[in-house]
Coordinates of C-alpha atoms and ligand atoms in Angstrom, one line a residue:
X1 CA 9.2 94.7 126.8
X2 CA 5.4 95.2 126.4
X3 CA 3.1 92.4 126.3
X4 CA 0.3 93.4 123.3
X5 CA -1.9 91.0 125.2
X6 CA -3.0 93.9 127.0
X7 CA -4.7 97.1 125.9
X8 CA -2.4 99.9 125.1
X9 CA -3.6 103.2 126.3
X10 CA -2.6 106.8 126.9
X11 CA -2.4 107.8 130.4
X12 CA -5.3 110.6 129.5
X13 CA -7.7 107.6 127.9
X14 CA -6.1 105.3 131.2
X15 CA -7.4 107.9 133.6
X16 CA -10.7 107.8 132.2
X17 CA -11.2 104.3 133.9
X18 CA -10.4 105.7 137.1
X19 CA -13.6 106.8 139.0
X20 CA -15.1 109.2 141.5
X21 CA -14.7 107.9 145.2
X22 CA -12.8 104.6 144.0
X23 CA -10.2 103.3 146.0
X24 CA -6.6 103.6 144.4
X25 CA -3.5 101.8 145.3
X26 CA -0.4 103.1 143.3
X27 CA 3.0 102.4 143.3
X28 CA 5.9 104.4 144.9
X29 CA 7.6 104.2 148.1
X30 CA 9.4 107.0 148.3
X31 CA 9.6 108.9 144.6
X32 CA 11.1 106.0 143.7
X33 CA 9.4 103.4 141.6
X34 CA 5.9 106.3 142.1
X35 CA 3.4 105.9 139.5
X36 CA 3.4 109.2 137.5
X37 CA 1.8 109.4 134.0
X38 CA -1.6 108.1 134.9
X39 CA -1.8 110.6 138.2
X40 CA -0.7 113.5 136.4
X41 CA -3.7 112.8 133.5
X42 CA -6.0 111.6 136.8
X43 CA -5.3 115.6 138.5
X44 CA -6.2 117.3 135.0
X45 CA -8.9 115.2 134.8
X46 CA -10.1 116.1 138.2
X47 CA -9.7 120.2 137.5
X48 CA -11.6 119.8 134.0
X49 CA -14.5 117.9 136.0
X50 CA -14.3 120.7 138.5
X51 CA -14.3 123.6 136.3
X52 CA -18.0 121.6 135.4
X53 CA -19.3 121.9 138.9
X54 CA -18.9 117.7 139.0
X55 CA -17.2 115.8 142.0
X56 CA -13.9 114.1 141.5
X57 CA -11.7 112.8 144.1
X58 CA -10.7 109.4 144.8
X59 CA -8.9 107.6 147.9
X60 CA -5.3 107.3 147.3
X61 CA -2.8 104.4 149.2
X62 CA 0.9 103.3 148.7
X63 CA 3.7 102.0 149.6
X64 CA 5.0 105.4 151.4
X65 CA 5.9 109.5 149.6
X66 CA 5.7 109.7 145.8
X67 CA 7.0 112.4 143.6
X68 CA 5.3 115.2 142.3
X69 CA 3.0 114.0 139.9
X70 CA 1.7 111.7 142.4
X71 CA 0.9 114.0 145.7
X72 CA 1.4 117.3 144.5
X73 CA -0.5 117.1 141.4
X74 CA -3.3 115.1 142.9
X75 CA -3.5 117.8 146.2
X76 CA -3.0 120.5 143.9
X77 CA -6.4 119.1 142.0
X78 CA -8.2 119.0 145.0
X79 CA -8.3 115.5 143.4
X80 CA -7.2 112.9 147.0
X81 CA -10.6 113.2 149.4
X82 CA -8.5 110.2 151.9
X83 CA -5.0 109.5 151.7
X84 CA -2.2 107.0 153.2
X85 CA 0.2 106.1 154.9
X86 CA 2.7 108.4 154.6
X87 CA 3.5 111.8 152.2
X88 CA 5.8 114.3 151.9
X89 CA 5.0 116.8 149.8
X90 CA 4.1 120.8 150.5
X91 CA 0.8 121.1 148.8
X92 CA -0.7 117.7 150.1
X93 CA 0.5 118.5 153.5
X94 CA -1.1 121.7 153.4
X95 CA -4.3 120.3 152.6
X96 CA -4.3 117.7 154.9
X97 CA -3.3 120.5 157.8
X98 CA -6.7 122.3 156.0
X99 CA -8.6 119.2 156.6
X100 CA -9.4 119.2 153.0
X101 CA -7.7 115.1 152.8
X102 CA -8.6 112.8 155.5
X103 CA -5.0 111.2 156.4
X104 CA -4.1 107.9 158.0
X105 CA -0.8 107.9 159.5
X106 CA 0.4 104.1 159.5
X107 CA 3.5 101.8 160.4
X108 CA 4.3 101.1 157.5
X109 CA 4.8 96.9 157.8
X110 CA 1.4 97.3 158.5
X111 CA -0.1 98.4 155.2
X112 CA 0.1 95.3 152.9
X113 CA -1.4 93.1 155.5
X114 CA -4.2 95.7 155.7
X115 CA -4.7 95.9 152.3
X116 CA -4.9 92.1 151.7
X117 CA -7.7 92.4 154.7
X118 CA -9.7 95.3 153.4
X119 CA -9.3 96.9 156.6
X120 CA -9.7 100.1 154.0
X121 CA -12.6 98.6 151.6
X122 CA -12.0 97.0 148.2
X123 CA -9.1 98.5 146.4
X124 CA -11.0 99.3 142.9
X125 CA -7.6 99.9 140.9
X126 CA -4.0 99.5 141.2
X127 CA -1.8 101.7 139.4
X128 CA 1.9 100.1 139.7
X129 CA 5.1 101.0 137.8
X130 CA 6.8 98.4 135.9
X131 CA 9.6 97.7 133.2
X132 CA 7.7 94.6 131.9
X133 CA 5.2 92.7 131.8
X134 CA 4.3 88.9 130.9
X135 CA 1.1 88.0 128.9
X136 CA 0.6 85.3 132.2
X137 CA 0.9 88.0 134.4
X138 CA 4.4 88.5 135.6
X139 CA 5.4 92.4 137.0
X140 CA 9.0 93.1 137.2
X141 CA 8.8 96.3 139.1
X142 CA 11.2 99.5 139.1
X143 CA 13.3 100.9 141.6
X144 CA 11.0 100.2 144.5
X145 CA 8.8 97.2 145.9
X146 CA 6.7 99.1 148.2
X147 CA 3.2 97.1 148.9
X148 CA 2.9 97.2 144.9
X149 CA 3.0 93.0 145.3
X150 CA -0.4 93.3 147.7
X151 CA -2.0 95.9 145.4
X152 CA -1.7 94.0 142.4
X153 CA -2.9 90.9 143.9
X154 CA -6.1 92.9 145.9
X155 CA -7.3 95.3 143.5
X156 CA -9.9 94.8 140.5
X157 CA -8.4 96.5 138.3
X158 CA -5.0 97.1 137.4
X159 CA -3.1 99.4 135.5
X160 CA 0.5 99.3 135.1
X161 CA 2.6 102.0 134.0
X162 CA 5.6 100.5 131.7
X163 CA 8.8 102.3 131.8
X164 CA 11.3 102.2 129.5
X165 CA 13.7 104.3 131.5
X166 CA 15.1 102.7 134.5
X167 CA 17.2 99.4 133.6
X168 CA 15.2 96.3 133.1
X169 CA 17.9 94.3 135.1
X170 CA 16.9 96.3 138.3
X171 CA 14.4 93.8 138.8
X172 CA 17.6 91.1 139.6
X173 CA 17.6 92.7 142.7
X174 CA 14.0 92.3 143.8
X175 CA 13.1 89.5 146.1
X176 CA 9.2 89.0 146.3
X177 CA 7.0 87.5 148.6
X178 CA 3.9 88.3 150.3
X179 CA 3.7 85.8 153.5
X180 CA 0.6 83.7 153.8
X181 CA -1.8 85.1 155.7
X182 CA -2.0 84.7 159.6
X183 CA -3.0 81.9 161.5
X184 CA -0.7 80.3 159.5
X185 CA 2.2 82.4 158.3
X186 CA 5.3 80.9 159.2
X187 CA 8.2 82.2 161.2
X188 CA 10.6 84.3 158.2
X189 CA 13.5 83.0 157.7
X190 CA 16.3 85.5 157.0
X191 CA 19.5 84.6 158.3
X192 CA 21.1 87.4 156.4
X193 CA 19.9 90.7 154.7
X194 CA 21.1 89.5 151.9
X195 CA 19.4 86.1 152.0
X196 CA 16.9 85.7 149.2
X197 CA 13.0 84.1 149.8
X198 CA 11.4 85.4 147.3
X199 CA 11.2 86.1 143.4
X200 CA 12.1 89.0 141.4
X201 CA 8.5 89.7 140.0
X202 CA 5.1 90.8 141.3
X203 CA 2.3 88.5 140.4
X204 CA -1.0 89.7 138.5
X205 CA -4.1 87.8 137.3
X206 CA -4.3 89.1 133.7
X207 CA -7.5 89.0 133.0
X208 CA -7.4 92.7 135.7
X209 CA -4.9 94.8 133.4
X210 CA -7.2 97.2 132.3
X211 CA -4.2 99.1 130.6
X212 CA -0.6 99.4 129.6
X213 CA 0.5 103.0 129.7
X214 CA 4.1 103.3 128.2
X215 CA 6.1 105.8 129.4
X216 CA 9.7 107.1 129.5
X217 CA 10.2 109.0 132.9
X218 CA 12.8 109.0 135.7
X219 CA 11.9 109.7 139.4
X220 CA 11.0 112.8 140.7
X221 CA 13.6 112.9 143.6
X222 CA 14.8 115.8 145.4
X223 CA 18.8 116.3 145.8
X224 CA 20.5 116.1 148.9
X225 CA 22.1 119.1 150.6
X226 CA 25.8 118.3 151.4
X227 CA 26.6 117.2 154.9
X228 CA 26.8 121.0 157.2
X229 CA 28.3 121.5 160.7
X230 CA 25.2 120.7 162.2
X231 CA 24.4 117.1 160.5
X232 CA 28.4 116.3 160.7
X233 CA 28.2 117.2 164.2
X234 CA 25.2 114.7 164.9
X235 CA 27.0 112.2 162.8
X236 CA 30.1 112.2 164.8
X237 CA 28.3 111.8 168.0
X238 CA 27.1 108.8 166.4
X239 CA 30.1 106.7 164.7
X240 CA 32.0 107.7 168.0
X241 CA 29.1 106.3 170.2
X242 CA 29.0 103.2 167.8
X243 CA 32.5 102.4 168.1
X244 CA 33.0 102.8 171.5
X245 CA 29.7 100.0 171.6
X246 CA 32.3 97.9 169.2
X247 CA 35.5 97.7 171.1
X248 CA 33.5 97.4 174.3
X249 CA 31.8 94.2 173.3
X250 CA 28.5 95.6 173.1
X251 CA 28.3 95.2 169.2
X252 CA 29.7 91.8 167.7
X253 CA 33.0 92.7 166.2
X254 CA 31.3 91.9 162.8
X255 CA 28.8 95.0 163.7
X256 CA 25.3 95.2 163.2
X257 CA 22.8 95.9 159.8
X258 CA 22.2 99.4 160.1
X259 CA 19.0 101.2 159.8
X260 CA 19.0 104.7 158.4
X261 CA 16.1 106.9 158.0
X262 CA 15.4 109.5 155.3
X263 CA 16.6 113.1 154.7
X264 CA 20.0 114.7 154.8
X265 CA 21.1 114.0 158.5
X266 CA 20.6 110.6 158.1
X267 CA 22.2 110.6 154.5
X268 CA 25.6 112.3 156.9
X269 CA 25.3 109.7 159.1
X270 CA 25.5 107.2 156.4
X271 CA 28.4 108.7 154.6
X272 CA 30.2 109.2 158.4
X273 CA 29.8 105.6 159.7
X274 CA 32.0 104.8 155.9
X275 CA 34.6 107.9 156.6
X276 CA 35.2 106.3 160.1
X277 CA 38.4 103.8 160.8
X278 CA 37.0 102.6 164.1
X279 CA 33.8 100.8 162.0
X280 CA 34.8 98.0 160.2
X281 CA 32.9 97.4 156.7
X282 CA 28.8 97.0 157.4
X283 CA 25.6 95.7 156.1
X284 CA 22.2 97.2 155.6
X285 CA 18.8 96.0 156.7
X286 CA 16.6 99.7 155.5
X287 CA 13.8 100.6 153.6
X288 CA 15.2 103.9 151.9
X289 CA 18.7 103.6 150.3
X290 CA 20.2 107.2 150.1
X291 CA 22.8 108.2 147.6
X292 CA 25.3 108.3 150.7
X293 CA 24.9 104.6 151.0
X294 CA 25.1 103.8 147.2
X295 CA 28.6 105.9 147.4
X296 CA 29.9 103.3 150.2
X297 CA 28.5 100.8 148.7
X298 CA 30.6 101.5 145.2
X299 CA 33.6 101.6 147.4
X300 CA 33.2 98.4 149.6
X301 CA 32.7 100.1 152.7
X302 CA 29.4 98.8 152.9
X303 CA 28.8 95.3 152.1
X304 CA 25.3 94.9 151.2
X305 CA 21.6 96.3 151.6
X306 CA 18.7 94.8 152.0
X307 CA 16.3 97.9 151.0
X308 CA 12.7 99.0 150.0
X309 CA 13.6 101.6 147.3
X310 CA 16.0 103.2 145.7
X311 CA 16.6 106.7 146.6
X312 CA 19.4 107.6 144.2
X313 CA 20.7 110.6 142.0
X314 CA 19.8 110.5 138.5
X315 CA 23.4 109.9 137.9
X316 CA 23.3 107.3 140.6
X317 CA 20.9 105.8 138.4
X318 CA 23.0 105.3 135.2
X319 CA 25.9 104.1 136.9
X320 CA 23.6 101.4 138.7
X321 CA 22.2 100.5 135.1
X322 CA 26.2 99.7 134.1
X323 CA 27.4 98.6 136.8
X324 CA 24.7 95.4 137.4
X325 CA 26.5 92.9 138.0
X326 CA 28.8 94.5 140.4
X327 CA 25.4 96.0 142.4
X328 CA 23.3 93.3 141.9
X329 CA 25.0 90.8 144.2
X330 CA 25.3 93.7 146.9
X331 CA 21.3 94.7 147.0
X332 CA 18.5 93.5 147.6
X333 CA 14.8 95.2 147.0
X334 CA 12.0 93.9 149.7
X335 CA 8.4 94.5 149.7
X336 CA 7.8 96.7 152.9
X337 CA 6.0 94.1 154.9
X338 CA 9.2 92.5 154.8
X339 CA 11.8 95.3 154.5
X340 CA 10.0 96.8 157.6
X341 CA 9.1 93.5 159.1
X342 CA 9.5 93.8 162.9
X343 CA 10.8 90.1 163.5
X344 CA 13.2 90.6 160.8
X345 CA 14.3 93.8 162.8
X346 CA 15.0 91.8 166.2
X347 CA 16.2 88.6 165.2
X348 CA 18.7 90.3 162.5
X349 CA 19.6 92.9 165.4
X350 CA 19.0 96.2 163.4
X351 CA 20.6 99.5 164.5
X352 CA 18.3 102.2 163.9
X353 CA 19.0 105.8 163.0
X354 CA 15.9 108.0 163.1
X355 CA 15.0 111.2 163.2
X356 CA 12.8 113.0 164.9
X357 CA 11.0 116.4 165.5
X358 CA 11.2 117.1 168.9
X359 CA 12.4 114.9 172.0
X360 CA 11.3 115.3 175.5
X361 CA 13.1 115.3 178.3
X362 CA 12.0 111.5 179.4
X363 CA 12.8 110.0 176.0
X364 CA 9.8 110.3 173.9
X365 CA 10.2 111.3 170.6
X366 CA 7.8 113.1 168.2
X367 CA 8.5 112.4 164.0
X368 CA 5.4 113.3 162.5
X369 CA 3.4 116.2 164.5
X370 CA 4.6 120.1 164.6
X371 CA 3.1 121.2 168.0
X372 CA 0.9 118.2 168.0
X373 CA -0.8 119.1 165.2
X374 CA 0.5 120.1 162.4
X375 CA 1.5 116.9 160.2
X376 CA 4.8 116.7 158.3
X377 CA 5.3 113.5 157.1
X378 CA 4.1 110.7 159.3
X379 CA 5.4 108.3 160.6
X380 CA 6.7 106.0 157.9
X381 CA 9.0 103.1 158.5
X382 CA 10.4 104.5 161.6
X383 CA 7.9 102.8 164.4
X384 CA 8.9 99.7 162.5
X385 CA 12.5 100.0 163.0
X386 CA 13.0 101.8 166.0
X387 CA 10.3 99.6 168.9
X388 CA 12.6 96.2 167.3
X389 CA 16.0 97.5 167.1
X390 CA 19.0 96.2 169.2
X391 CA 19.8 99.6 169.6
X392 CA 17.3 102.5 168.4
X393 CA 18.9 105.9 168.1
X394 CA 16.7 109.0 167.2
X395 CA 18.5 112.5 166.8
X396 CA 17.7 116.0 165.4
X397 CA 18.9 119.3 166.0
X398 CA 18.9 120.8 169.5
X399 CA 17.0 124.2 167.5
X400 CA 14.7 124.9 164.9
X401 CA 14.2 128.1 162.9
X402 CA 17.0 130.0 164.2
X403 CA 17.0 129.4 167.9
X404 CA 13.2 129.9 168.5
X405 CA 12.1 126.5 168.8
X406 CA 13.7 124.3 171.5
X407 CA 13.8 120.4 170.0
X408 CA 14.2 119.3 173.4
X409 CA 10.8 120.2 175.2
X410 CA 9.0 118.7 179.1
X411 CA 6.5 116.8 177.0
X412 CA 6.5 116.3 173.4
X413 CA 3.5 117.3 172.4
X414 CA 2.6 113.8 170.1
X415 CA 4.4 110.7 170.3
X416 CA 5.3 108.2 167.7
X417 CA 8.6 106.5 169.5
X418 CA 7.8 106.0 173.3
X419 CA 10.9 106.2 175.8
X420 CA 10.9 102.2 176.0
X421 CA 11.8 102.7 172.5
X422 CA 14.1 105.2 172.7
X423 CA 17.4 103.8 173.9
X424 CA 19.5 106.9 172.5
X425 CA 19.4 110.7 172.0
X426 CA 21.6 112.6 169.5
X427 CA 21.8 116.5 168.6
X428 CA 24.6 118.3 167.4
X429 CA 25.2 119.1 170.8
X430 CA 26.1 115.8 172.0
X431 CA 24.7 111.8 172.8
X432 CA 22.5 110.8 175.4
X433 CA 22.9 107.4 176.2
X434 CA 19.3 106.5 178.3
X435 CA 19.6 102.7 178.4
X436 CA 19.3 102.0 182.6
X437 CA 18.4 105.5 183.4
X438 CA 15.3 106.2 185.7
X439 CA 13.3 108.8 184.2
X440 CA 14.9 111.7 186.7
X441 CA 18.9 110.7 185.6
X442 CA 17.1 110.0 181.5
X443 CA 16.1 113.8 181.9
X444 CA 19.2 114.8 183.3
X445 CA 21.2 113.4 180.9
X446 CA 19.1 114.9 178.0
X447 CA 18.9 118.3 179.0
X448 CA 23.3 118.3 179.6
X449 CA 23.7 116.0 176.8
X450 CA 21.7 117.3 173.9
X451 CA 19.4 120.5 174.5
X452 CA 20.8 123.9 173.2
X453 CA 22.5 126.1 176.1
X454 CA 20.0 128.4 175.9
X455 CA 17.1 126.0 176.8
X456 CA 18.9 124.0 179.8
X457 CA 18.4 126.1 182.6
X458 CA 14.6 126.3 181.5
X459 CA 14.4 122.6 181.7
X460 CA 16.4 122.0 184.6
X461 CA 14.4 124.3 186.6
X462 CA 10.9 122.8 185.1
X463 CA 12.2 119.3 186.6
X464 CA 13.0 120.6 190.1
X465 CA 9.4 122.7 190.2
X466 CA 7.6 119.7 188.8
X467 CA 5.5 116.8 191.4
X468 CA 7.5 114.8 192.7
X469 CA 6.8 111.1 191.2
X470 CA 8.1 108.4 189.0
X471 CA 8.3 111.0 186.4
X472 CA 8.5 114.6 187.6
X473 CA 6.2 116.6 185.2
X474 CA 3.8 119.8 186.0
X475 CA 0.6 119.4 183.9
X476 CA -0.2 123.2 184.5
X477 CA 3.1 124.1 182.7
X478 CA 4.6 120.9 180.4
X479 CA 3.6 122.7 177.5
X480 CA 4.9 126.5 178.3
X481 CA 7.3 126.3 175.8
X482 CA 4.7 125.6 173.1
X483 CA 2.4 127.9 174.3
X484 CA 4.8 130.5 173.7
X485 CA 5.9 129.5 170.6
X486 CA 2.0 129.9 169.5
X487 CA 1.6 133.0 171.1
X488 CA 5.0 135.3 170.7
X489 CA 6.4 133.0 167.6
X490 CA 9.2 132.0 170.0
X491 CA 9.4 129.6 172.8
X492 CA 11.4 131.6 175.4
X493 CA 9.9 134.7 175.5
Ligands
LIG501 O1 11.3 123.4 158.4 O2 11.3 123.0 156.0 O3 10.5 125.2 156.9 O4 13.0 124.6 157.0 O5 10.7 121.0 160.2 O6 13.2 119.8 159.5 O7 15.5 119.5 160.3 O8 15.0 119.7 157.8 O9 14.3 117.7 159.1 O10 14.2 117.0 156.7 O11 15.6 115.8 158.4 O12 13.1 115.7 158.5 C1 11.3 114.1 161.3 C2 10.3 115.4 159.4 C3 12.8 115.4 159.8 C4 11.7 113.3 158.9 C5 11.5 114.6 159.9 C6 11.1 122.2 161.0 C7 12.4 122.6 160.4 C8 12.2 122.4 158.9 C9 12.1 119.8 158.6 P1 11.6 124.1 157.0 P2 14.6 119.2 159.1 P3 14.4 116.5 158.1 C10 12.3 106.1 156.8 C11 12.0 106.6 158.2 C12 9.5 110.4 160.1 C13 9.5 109.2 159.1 C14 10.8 108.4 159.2 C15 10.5 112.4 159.0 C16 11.3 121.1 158.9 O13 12.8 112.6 159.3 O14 9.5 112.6 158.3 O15 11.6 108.6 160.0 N1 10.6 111.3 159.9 N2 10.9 107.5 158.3 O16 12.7 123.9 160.7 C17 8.6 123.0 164.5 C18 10.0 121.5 165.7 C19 10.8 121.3 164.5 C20 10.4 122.0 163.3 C21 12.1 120.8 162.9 N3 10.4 120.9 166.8 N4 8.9 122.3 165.7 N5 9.3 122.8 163.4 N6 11.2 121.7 162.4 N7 11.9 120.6 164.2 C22 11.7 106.6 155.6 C23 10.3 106.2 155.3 O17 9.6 105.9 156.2 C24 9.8 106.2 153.9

């Protein structure tokens, strides 16, 4: 599996090579496929050099979220001074919200193209995940692509983690390419998410491995919390929207490549648009496959994916590893520049299946920003997805934290998806359909269609008090209900 034309290391003596301030890519895009063993040694590092009263922190991008031993060791350490494009995890959220880790929010189509640029400086090492590698440079990555491709070919140094447990043959499913550089990339040409243009490894100049660090370790991924009444309740609003589009001609009877974004509403989704008899069997075109969309895939209802990463259950995992052949011809693992890529998105005609934070009352939708400040996430693949789409659905429940917090709000307080991107509104109360609404009918429709009783007459009587205009708003008062929030811990009170 190992080449033994490159030096084998421990991730404690790889770490070592790592140093203060340098720039590090490492693999992951979601937990999947996340380098692991050399952060974990890099955070232990960090506290030991603490402990001395010496500096250590270094600048930290990939694909998208890691696992635990990436983000949450590293924050932990106080070891990540800058960090992007996108995270997940509690304790490097918390320091970013401290202002303790300077954070980049980014598209994340955009970050291979910015690497390759050095919009960000000189990437000093790479630190990428792989079941092999060839002594002329050949990386067969795990169970994500992520921008691993660009950070192999941009940094000066490269380690590689090489691990033995997820199958070797998950690498059949990778299709590699990173698109020649503008003025003179040409137009992609994917006919089909399942159409192949690439190869199934990375390339690396050897002479920049550094070290092999071997390692035996599956992802660090989180389990997902089976489907409620809320998230079933969204779901159905959805199928039943989608297939009323189908047998009104809206949707080519073959239906769309569907779009789904992460977390356990979207995974419901997933698993609803299988359950339902009105949706004939469907493709893929994502960046994060779920385990509800490995389950349909088993079963047929869902033909093929075209993905970024593999989100799966461990479980998921070993039946994957035994069932190649079957799986292989069904999926298909992208680097994000194409996964994400926005042409991709139009001409393929993606439905897209967000979710965000809050919604406003015109359309806008916030993903990333808790009261416009407070960062959860970022805003990941969804930009990518949802400003391409043929259709671009966002939903979320109508309440947060027991009934305090109104999702539905006059203004949203920061936006990632503007209204001319925002073609559809979902909560568990019901579907907004906005396409060919003027923003006075968009906010009507919101406010009856999706906010929670309790909030409507609130927001129906902040339209009628607000300036009459194009769109009615009152800048003395759009952001009452937030106010409140801050003040009381409750937004109607
Ligand atoms: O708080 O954790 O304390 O209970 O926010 O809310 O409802 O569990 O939402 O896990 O589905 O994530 C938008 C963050 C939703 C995610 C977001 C509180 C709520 C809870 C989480 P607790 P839920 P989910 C592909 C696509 C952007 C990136 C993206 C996301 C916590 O979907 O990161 O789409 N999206 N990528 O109580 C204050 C509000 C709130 C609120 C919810 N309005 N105000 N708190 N909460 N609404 C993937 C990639 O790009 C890799």
């Amino acid at each position: 599996m190992s080449s033994n034309a490159f030096p084998q290391l421990t991730a404690e003596e790889a770490a070592e090579l790592i140093n203060d301030n340098d720039f590090v890519a490492m693999s992951g895009f979601t937990a999947a496929g996340a380098a692991k063993a050399v952060p974990r040694a890099l955070a232990k590092r960090a506290t030991a050099l603490h402990e001395e009263g010496k500096p250590f922190q270094i600048r930290v991008i990939t694909g998208a979220s890691t696992g635990a031993s990436l983000d949450d060791r590293l924050a932990e350490a106080d070891a990540v001074s800058w960090r992007a494009p996108y995270q997940s995890s509690k304790a490097m959220r918390q320091k970013i919200n401290a202002g303790k880790v300077a954070f980049v929010d980014m598209h994340l189509s955009h970050v291979p193209q910015s690497v390759l640029f050095g919009f960000f400086g000189k990437v000093n090492v790479a630190v990428i995940e792989a079941s092999e590698i060839t002594a002329d440079g050949k990386v067969f990555l795990t169970t994500s692509i992520g921008a691993s491709p660009t950070f192999l070919k941009t940094a000066d140094k490269v380690i590689i983690e090489l691990n033995k447990r997820p199958s070797r043959r998950i690498s059949d499913m990778a299709d590699i390419v990173i698109p020649e550089p503008p003025p003179h990339r040409p137009a992609l040409s994917l006919q089909h998410p399942l159409q192949r243009i690439g190869k199934t490894y990375a390339q690396v100049d050897p002479s920049k491995i550094i070290a092999v660090v071997e390692t035996d370790e599956a992802d660090e991924l989180g389990g997902f919390a089976p489907p409620d009444e809320m998230s079933e309740a969204i779901a159905g609003h959805v199928v039943n929207f989608l297939s009323k589009e189908l047998s009104d001609g809206r949707i080519p009877p073959e239906f769309l490549p569907l779009q789904s974004g992460v977390g356990n509403v979207a995974n419901a989704v997933t698993k609803s648009m299988g359950d339902s008899p009105d949706i004939p069997d469907f493709l893929m075109y994502t960046e994060v496959l779920q385990s509800a969309a490995f389950d349909l895939l088993r079963s047929g209802r869902l033909r093929g994916a075209s993905t970024c990463a593999l989100t799966l259950m461990p479980e998921q995992m070993i039946e994957l590893a035994d069932n190649m052949n079957y799986f292989a011809n069904r999926m298909i693992l992208r680097p994000q520049e194409i996964s994400n890529n926005p042409a991709a998105v139009r001409q393929l005609g993606v439905i897209a299946l967000n979710t965000a934070l809050e919604a406003d009352i015109y359309g806008h939708a916030n993903s990333t920003h808790v009261s416009g400040s407070a960062i959860m996430n970022g805003i990941g693949g969804s930009g990518d997805f949802a400003r391409n789409a043929y259709l671009s659905v966002f939903f979320c429940p109508s309440i947060a934290k027991g009934g305090k917090i109104s999702t539905i709000v006059p203004m949203c307080t920061h936006v990632d998806h503007n209204e001319h991107s925002v073609q559809v509104m979902v909560t568990e109360q019901g579907l907004a359909d906005l396409r060919g609404l003027a923003p006075e009918a968009r906010a009507e429709r919101i406010i009856e269609k999706c906010a929670h009783p309790d909030y409507r007459s609130y927001l129906h009587q902040y339209v009628k008090d607000s300036r009459n205009s194009h769109i009615k708003h009152d800048l003395e008062h759009c952001f009452d209900l937030h106010k409140n929030l801050a003040k009381t811990g409750s937004m109607l009170s």
